[in-house]
């Protein structure tokens, strides 16, 4: 039987390639590859005759589950944009405008990787602190911070592609840039 390291070295490229072709996103493919190997390392593979076929089956199942979760999340956000805005006591025209804005943001958020989208949604749409997000998602605080940073950079790119004017300040530091993008996200 092969060690975990040998298994990883031998099949890592095949697993990543399969994940990438299925999800069409390098970041998600890397995450899925990691999840697949964690599953493989925790599995009893002594009695598996066709190891590569079994590994590919595990890989495809992980990808299909990922796509199903992503589709489900998108459908829930699209079907319930009112959850992102309060509607009590507001005029109908304001409610319609906010609903359209929420649907537009749902489209932008859907373009982000699911893990980053989850962090940004909790942070900026539900006002959770970074520590609270860390506890909710059961991930390290540093991971929450890096996903927030990466998410804001990706959202800036998405907004620029959509034609939003995000001013670039002369001598701008990281904190000023983050606050500007956060204002756009909120």
Coordinates of C-alpha atoms in Angstrom, one line a residue:
X1 CA 0.0 0.0 0.0
X2 CA 1.2 3.5 -0.9
X3 CA 1.9 6.2 1.7
X4 CA -0.2 9.3 1.7
X5 CA 2.7 11.3 0.3
X6 CA 3.2 8.8 -2.6
X7 CA -0.6 8.8 -3.3
X8 CA -0.6 12.6 -3.4
X9 CA 2.5 12.8 -5.6
X10 CA 1.1 10.2 -8.0
X11 CA -2.5 11.5 -8.4
X12 CA -2.4 15.2 -7.5
X13 CA -2.3 16.4 -11.1
X14 CA -5.1 14.1 -12.3
X15 CA -7.3 15.2 -9.4
X16 CA -6.7 18.9 -9.8
X17 CA -7.2 18.7 -13.6
X18 CA -10.5 16.9 -13.1
X19 CA -11.7 19.4 -10.5
X20 CA -10.7 22.3 -12.7
X21 CA -12.5 21.0 -15.8
X22 CA -15.6 20.4 -13.7
X23 CA -15.8 23.7 -11.7
X24 CA -14.0 26.0 -14.2
X25 CA -12.3 27.9 -11.3
X26 CA -8.7 27.5 -10.3
X27 CA -9.3 28.5 -6.7
X28 CA -12.2 26.1 -6.2
X29 CA -10.3 23.4 -8.0
X30 CA -7.4 23.7 -5.5
X31 CA -9.8 23.6 -2.6
X32 CA -11.6 20.6 -3.9
X33 CA -8.3 18.8 -4.6
X34 CA -7.3 19.4 -1.0
X35 CA -10.7 18.1 0.2
X36 CA -10.4 15.0 -2.0
X37 CA -7.0 14.1 -0.6
X38 CA -8.2 14.6 2.9
X39 CA -11.0 12.2 2.2
X40 CA -8.6 9.7 0.6
X41 CA -6.1 9.9 3.5
X42 CA -8.9 9.2 6.0
X43 CA -10.3 6.3 3.9
X44 CA -9.4 2.6 4.2
X45 CA -8.0 1.9 0.8
X46 CA -6.5 -1.5 1.5
X47 CA -9.1 -3.5 -0.4
X48 CA -9.5 -1.1 -3.4
X49 CA -8.5 -2.9 -6.6
X50 CA -8.7 -0.1 -9.1
X51 CA -7.2 2.7 -7.1
X52 CA -7.1 5.4 -9.8
X53 CA -10.8 4.7 -10.8
X54 CA -11.8 5.0 -7.1
X55 CA -9.8 8.2 -6.7
X56 CA -11.5 9.7 -9.8
X57 CA -14.9 8.6 -8.5
X58 CA -14.2 10.4 -5.2
X59 CA -13.0 13.5 -7.1
X60 CA -16.1 13.6 -9.3
X61 CA -18.4 13.2 -6.4
X62 CA -16.7 16.0 -4.5
X63 CA -17.0 18.3 -7.6
X64 CA -20.7 17.4 -8.1
X65 CA -21.4 18.1 -4.5
X66 CA -19.6 21.4 -4.8
X67 CA -21.6 22.4 -7.9
X68 CA -24.8 21.4 -6.2
X69 CA -24.1 23.5 -3.2
X70 CA -23.1 26.5 -5.4
X71 CA -26.3 26.2 -7.4
X72 CA -28.4 25.9 -4.3
X73 CA -26.8 29.0 -2.7
X74 CA -27.3 30.9 -5.9
X75 CA -31.0 29.9 -6.1
X76 CA -31.6 30.8 -2.5
X77 CA -29.9 34.2 -2.9
X78 CA -31.8 34.9 -6.1
X79 CA -35.1 33.8 -4.7
X80 CA -34.7 35.8 -1.5
X81 CA -33.0 39.1 -2.3
X82 CA -35.3 40.7 0.3
X83 CA -33.2 39.1 3.0
X84 CA -30.5 41.5 2.2
X85 CA -32.7 44.6 2.8
X86 CA -35.3 45.5 5.3
X87 CA -38.7 46.3 3.8
X88 CA -40.7 47.5 6.9
X89 CA -42.4 50.9 6.4
X90 CA -40.7 51.7 3.1
X91 CA -42.5 53.1 0.1
X92 CA -43.1 50.5 -2.7
X93 CA -40.8 52.3 -5.2
X94 CA -38.0 52.2 -2.7
X95 CA -38.6 48.5 -2.0
X96 CA -38.5 47.8 -5.8
X97 CA -35.3 49.8 -6.2
X98 CA -33.7 47.9 -3.2
X99 CA -34.8 44.6 -4.6
X100 CA -33.2 45.3 -8.0
X101 CA -30.0 46.4 -6.3
X102 CA -30.0 43.2 -4.2
X103 CA -30.5 41.1 -7.3
X104 CA -27.6 42.9 -9.0
X105 CA -25.4 42.3 -5.9
X106 CA -26.4 38.7 -5.9
X107 CA -25.1 38.4 -9.5
X108 CA -21.8 40.0 -8.4
X109 CA -21.5 37.8 -5.3
X110 CA -22.2 34.7 -7.4
X111 CA -19.1 35.4 -9.4
X112 CA -17.0 34.9 -6.3
X113 CA -15.8 31.5 -5.1
X114 CA -18.3 30.1 -2.6
X115 CA -15.9 30.2 0.4
X116 CA -15.1 33.9 -0.2
X117 CA -18.7 34.7 -0.9
X118 CA -19.7 33.2 2.4
X119 CA -17.2 35.3 4.3
X120 CA -18.1 38.6 2.5
X121 CA -21.8 37.9 3.0
X122 CA -21.5 37.3 6.7
X123 CA -19.1 40.3 7.1
X124 CA -20.8 43.0 5.0
X125 CA -24.4 41.9 4.6
X126 CA -24.9 40.6 8.1
X127 CA -22.3 42.7 10.0
X128 CA -20.6 39.8 11.7
X129 CA -17.1 40.5 13.2
X130 CA -14.1 38.6 11.9
X131 CA -13.9 36.5 15.1
X132 CA -17.6 35.6 14.8
X133 CA -17.2 34.5 11.2
X134 CA -14.2 32.4 12.3
X135 CA -16.3 30.6 14.9
X136 CA -19.4 30.3 12.6
X137 CA -17.4 28.8 9.7
X138 CA -15.0 26.9 12.0
X139 CA -12.0 28.3 10.2
X140 CA -8.9 30.1 11.6
X141 CA -9.1 33.9 12.0
X142 CA -6.2 34.3 9.5
X143 CA -8.2 32.5 6.9
X144 CA -11.2 34.8 7.4
X145 CA -8.9 37.8 7.0
X146 CA -7.3 36.4 3.9
X147 CA -10.6 35.5 2.3
X148 CA -12.0 39.0 3.2
X149 CA -8.9 40.6 1.6
X150 CA -9.1 38.4 -1.5
X151 CA -12.8 38.9 -1.8
X152 CA -12.6 42.6 -1.7
X153 CA -9.9 42.6 -4.4
X154 CA -12.0 40.3 -6.5
X155 CA -15.1 42.4 -5.9
X156 CA -13.1 45.5 -6.9
X157 CA -12.2 43.8 -10.2
X158 CA -15.8 42.7 -10.8
X159 CA -17.1 46.2 -10.1
X160 CA -14.6 47.8 -12.4
X161 CA -15.6 45.3 -15.2
X162 CA -19.2 46.3 -14.6
X163 CA -18.3 49.9 -15.1
X164 CA -18.3 51.2 -11.5
X165 CA -16.0 54.1 -10.8
X166 CA -13.7 53.2 -7.9
X167 CA -11.4 56.2 -7.4
X168 CA -7.7 55.4 -7.0
X169 CA -6.3 57.8 -4.5
X170 CA -2.8 59.2 -4.9
X171 CA -0.5 57.5 -2.4
X172 CA -3.3 55.3 -1.3
X173 CA -2.6 52.9 1.5
X174 CA -4.2 49.5 2.1
X175 CA -6.6 50.8 4.7
X176 CA -8.0 53.6 2.5
X177 CA -8.4 51.2 -0.4
X178 CA -10.2 48.6 1.8
X179 CA -12.6 51.3 3.1
X180 CA -13.4 52.5 -0.4
X181 CA -14.2 49.0 -1.6
X182 CA -16.2 48.3 1.6
X183 CA -18.3 51.3 0.9
X184 CA -19.0 50.0 -2.6
X185 CA -20.0 46.5 -1.2
X186 CA -22.3 47.9 1.4

